[in-house]
mmCIF file of C-alpha atoms in Angstrom:
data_model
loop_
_atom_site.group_PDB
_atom_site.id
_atom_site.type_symbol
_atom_site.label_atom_id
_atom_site.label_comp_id
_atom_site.label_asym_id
_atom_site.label_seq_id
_atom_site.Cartn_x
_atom_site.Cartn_y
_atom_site.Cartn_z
ATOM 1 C CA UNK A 1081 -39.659 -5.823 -5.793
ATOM 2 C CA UNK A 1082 -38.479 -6.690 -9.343
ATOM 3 C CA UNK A 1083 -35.112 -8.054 -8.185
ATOM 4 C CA UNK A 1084 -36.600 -10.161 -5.577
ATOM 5 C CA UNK A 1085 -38.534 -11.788 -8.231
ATOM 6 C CA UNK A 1086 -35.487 -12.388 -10.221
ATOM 7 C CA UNK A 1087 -33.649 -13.510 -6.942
ATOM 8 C CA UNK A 1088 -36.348 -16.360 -6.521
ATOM 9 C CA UNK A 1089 -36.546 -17.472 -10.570
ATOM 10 C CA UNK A 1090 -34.081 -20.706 -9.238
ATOM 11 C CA UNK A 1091 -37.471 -21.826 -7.180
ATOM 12 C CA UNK A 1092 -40.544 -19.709 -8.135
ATOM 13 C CA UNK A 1093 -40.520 -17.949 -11.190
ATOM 14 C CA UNK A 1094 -42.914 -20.097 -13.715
ATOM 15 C CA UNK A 1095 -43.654 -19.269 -17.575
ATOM 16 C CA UNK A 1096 -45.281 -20.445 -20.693
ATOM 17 C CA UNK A 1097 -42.774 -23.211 -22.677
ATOM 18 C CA UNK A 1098 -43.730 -24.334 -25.976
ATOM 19 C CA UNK A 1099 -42.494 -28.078 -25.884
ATOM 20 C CA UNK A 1100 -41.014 -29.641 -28.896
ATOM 21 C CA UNK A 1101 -42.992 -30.706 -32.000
ATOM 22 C CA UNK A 1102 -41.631 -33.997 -31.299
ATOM 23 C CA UNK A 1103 -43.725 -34.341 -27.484
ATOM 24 C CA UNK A 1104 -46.622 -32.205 -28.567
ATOM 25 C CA UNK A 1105 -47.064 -32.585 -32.459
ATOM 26 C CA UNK A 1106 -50.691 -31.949 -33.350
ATOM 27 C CA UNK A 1107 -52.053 -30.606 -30.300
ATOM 28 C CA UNK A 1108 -51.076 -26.365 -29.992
ATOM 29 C CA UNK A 1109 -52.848 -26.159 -26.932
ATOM 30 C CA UNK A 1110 -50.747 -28.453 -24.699
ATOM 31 C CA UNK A 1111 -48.347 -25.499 -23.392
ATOM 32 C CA UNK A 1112 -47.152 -26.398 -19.964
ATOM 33 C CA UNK A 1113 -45.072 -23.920 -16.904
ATOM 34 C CA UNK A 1114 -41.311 -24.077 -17.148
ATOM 35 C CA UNK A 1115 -39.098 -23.528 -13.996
ATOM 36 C CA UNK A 1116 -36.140 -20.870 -14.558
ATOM 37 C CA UNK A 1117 -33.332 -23.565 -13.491
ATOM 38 C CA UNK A 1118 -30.097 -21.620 -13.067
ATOM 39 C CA UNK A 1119 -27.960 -24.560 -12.336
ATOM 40 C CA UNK A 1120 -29.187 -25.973 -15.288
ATOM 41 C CA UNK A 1121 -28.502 -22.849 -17.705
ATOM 42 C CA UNK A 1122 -25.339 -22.518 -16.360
ATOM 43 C CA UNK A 1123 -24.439 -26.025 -17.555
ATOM 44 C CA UNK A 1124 -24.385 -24.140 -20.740
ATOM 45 C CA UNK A 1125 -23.880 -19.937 -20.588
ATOM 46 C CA UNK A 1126 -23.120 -17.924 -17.962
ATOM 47 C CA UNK A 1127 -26.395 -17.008 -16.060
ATOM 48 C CA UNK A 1128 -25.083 -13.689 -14.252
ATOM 49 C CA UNK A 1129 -23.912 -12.732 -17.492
ATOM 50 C CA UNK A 1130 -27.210 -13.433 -19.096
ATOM 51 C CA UNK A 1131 -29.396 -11.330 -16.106
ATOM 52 C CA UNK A 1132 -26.704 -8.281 -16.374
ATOM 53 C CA UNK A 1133 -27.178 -7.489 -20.142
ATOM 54 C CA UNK A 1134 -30.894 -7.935 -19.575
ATOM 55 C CA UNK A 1135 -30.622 -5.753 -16.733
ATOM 56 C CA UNK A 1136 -28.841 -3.561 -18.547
ATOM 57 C CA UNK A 1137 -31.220 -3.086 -21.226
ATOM 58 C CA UNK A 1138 -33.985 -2.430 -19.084
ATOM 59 C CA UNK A 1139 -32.185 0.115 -16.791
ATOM 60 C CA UNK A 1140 -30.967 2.332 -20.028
ATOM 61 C CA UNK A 1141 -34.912 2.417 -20.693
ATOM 62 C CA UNK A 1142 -35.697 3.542 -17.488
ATOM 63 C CA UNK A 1143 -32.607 6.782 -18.086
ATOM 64 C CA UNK A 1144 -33.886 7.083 -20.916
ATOM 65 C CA UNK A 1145 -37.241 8.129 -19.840
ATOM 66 C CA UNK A 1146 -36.209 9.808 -16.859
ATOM 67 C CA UNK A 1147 -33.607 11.818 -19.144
ATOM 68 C CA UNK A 1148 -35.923 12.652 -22.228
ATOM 69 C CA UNK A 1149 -39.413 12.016 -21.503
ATOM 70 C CA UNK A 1150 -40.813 14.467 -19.061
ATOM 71 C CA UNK A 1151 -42.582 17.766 -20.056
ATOM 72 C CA UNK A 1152 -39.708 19.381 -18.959
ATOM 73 C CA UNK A 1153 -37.317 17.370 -21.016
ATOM 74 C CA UNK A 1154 -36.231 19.872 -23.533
ATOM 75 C CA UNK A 1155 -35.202 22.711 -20.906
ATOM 76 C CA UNK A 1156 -33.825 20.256 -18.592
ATOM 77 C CA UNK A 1157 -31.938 17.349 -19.976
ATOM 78 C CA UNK A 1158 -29.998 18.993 -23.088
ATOM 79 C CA UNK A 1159 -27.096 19.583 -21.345
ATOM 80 C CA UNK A 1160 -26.570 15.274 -20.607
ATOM 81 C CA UNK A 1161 -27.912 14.428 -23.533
ATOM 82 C CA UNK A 1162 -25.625 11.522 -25.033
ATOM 83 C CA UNK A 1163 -23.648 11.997 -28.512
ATOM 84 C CA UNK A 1164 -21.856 8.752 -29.852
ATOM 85 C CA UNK A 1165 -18.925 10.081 -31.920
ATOM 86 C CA UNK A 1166 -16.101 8.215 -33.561
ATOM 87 C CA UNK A 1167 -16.727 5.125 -31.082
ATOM 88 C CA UNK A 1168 -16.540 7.365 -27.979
ATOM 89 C CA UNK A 1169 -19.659 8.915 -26.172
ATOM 90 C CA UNK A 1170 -20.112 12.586 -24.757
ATOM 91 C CA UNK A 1171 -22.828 14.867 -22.689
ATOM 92 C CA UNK A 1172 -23.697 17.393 -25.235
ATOM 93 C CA UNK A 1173 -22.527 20.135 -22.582
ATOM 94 C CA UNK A 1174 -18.890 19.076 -23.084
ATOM 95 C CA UNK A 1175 -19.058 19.414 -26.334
ATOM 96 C CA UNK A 1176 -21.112 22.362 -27.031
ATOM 97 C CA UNK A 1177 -21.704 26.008 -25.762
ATOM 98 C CA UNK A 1178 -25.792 26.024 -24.659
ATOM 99 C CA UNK A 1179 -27.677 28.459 -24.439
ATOM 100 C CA UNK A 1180 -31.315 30.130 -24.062
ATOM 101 C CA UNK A 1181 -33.248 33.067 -25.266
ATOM 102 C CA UNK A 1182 -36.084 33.261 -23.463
ATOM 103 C CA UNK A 1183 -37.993 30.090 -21.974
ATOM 104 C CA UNK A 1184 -38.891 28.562 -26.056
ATOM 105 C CA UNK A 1185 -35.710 28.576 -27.151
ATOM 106 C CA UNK A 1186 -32.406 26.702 -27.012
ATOM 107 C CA UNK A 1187 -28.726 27.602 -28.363
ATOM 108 C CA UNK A 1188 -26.124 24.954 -28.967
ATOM 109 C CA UNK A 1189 -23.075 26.359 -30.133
ATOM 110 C CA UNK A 1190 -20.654 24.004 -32.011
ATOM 111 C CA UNK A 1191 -17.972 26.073 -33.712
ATOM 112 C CA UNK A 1192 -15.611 24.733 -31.638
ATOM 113 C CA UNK A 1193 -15.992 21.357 -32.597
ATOM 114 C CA UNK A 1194 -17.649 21.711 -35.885
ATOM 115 C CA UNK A 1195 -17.213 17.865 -36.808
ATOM 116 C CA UNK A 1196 -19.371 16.364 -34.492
ATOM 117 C CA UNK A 1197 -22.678 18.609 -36.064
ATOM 118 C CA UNK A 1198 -24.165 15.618 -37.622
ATOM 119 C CA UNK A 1199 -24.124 13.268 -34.869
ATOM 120 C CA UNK A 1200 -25.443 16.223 -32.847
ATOM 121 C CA UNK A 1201 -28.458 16.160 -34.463
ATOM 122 C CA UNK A 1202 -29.178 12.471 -34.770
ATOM 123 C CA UNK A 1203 -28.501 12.432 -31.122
ATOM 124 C CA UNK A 1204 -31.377 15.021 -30.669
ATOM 125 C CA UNK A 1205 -33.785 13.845 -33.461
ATOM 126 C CA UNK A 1206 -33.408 10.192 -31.636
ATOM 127 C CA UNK A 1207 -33.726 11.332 -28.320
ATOM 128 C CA UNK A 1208 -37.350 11.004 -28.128
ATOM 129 C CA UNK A 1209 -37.626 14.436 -26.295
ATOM 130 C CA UNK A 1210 -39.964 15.362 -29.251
ATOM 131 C CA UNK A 1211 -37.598 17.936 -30.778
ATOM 132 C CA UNK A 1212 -37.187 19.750 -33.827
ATOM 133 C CA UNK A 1213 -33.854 20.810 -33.993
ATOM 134 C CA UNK A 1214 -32.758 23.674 -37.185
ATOM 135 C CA UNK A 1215 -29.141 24.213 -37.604
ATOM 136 C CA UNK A 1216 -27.212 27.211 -39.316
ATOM 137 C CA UNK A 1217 -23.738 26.809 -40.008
ATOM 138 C CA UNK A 1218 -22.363 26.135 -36.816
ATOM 139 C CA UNK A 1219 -24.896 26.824 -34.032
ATOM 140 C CA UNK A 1220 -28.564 24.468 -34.028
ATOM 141 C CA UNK A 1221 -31.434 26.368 -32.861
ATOM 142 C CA UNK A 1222 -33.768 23.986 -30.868
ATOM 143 C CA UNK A 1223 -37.664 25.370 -30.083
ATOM 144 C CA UNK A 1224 -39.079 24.470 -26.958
ATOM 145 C CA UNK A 1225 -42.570 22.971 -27.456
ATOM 146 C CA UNK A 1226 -45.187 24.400 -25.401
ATOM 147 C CA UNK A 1227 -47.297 21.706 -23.555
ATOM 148 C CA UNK A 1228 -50.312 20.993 -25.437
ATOM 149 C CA UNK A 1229 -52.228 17.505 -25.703
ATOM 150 C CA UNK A 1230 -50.500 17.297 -29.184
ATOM 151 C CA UNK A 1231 -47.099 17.249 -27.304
ATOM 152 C CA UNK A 1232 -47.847 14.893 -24.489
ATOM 153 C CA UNK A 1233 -49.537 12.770 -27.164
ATOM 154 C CA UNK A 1234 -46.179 12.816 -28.961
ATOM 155 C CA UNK A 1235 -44.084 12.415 -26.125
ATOM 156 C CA UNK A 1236 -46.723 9.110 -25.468
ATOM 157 C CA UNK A 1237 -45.446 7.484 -29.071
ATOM 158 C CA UNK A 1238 -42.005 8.029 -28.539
ATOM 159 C CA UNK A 1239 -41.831 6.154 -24.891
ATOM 160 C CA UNK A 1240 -43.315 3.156 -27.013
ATOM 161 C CA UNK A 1241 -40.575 3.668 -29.880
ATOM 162 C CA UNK A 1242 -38.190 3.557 -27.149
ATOM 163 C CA UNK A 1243 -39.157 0.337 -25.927
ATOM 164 C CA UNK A 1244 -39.566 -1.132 -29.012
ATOM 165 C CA UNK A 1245 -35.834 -0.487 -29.223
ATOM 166 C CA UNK A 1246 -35.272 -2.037 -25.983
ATOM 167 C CA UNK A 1247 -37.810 -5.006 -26.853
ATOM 168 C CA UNK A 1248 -35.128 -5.432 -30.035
ATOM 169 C CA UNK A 1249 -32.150 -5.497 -27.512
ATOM 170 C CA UNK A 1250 -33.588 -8.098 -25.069
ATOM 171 C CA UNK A 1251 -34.740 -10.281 -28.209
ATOM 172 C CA UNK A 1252 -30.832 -9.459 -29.700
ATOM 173 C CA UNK A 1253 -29.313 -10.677 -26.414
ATOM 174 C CA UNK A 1254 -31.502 -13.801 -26.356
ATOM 175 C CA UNK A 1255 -30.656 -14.778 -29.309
ATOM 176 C CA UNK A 1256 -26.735 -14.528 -28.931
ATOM 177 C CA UNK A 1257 -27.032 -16.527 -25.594
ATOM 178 C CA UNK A 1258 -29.274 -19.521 -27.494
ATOM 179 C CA UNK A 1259 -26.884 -19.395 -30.461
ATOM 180 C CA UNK A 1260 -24.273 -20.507 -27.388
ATOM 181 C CA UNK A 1261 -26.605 -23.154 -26.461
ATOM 182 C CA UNK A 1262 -26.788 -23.951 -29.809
ATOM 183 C CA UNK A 1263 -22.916 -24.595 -30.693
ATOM 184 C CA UNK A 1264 -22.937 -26.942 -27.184
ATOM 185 C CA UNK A 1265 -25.869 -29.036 -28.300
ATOM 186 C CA UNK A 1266 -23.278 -32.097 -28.768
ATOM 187 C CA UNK A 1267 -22.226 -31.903 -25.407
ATOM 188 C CA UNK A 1268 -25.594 -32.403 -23.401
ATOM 189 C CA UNK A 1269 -29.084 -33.944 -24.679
ATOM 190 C CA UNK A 1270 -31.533 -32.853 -27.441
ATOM 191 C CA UNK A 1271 -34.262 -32.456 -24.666
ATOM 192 C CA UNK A 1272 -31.300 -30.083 -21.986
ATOM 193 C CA UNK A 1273 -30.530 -28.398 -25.153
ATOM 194 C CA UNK A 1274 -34.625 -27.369 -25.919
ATOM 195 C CA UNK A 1275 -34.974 -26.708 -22.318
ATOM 196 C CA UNK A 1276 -32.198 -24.262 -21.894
ATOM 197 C CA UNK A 1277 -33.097 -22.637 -24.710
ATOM 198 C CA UNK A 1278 -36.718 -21.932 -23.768
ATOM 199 C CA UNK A 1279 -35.964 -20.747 -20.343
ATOM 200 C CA UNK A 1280 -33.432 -18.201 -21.561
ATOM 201 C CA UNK A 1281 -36.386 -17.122 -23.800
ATOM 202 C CA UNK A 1282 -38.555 -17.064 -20.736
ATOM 203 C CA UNK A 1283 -36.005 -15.204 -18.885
ATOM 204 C CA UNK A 1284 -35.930 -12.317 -21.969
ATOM 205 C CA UNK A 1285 -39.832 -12.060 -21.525
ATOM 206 C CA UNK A 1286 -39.696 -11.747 -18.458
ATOM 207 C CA UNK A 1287 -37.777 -8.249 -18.563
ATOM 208 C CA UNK A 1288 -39.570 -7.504 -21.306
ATOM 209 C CA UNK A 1289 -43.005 -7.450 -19.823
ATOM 210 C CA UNK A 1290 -41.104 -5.501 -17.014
ATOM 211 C CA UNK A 1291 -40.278 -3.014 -19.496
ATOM 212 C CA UNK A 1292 -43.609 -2.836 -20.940
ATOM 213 C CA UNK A 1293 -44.881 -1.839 -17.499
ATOM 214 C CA UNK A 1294 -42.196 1.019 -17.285
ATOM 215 C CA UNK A 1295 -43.560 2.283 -20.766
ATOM 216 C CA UNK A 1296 -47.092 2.306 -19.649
ATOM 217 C CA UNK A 1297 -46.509 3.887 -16.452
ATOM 218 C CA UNK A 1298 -44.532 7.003 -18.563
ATOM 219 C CA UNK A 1299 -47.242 7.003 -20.919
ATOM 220 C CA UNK A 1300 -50.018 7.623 -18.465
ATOM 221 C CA UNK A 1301 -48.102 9.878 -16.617
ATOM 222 C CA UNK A 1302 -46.811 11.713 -20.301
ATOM 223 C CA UNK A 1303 -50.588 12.227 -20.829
ATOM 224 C CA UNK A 1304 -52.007 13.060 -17.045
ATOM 225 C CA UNK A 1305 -53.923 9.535 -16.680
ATOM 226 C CA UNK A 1306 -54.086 8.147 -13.142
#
């Protein structure tokens, strides 16, 4: 259903604009609906461009719930959890040696690639699985955290953290495609310049309410609401 919105936006999709000082000064209120015109933004950036990276963004914070925030998380999704390390990404489980002892604990074994320890461990403390990793020498010891309302509660704050982070990105990539709007402004109108600017913004919204929805969902499933 969300893609056939974002198929219509060149006829349908409506948002807030905030016209220019110069056509609204003194009077805030006056906020009128902006049609997404694609022909028109592509005058000035590339459109598919612009809708992949958003995309993008919003499909990593769907993995990344999926991957990390379920109550079965930490027994299930160690093994694929992503470690960036000297500008090249790996699953943990090619990496490292897991294993378990009993159903509360895992084993990651690292002594055969001792270097990538710390980036191990940021990759767990940021995963948002809710874990507290402890490492000795070259193995980390990672306890499984029984379910409790504590846990689901934490699990709850760390799908928002998550899409604060993916809030950040979507804001990031609006701002790099405006700054192109930006270095054009010569080439068209003042007025095509403000309007292209404020439907790329509207576009950015747009996936970020999207993602909002994801995070609420996870969170009232994280914490057994209907």
């Amino acid at each position: 259903m969300f893609l056939a919105v974002i198929n219509q936006w060149n006829t349908s999709f409506k948002s807030e604009r905030f016209y220019s000082k110069g056509k609204e000064k003194g009077d805030k209120k006056k906020k009128g609906p902006v049609s997404i015109n694609e022909s028109e933004i592509e005058e000035l950036v590339n459109v598919s461009r612009l809708k992949e990276d958003l995309q993008r963004g919003l499909d990593q914070l769907k993995s990344d719930y999926m991957k990390h925030l379920s109550l079965r998380s930490a027994s299930g999704s160690i093994e694929n959890l992503q470690v960036d390390f000297e500008g090249e990404t790996f699953t943990l489980q090619e990496i490292a040696q897991i294993g378990r002892k009993g159903s509360q604990l895992i084993v990651v074994n690292l002594s055969g690639f001792p270097t990538v320890m710390k980036d191990v461990l940021k990759a767990i403390n940021d995963s948002g699985m809710g874990l507290n990793p402890q490492q000795d020498g070259t193995t980390i010891f990672i306890p499984v955290p029984k379910v409790t309302k504590e846990y689901r509660e934490s699990l709850a704050k760390n799908a928002k953290t998550l899409f604060q982070k993916f809030k950040d990105h979507s804001r990031d990539i609006q701002n790099k495609y405006i700054r192109e709007v930006k270095k054009k402004e010569k080439e068209v109108s003042s007025d095509q310049a403000h309007s292209v600017q404020q439907q790329i913004h509207s576009m950015a919204e747009l996936y970020v309410s999207e993602g909002e929805k994801v995070m609420i969902d996870k969170q009232n499933e994280l914490l057994g609401k209907d």
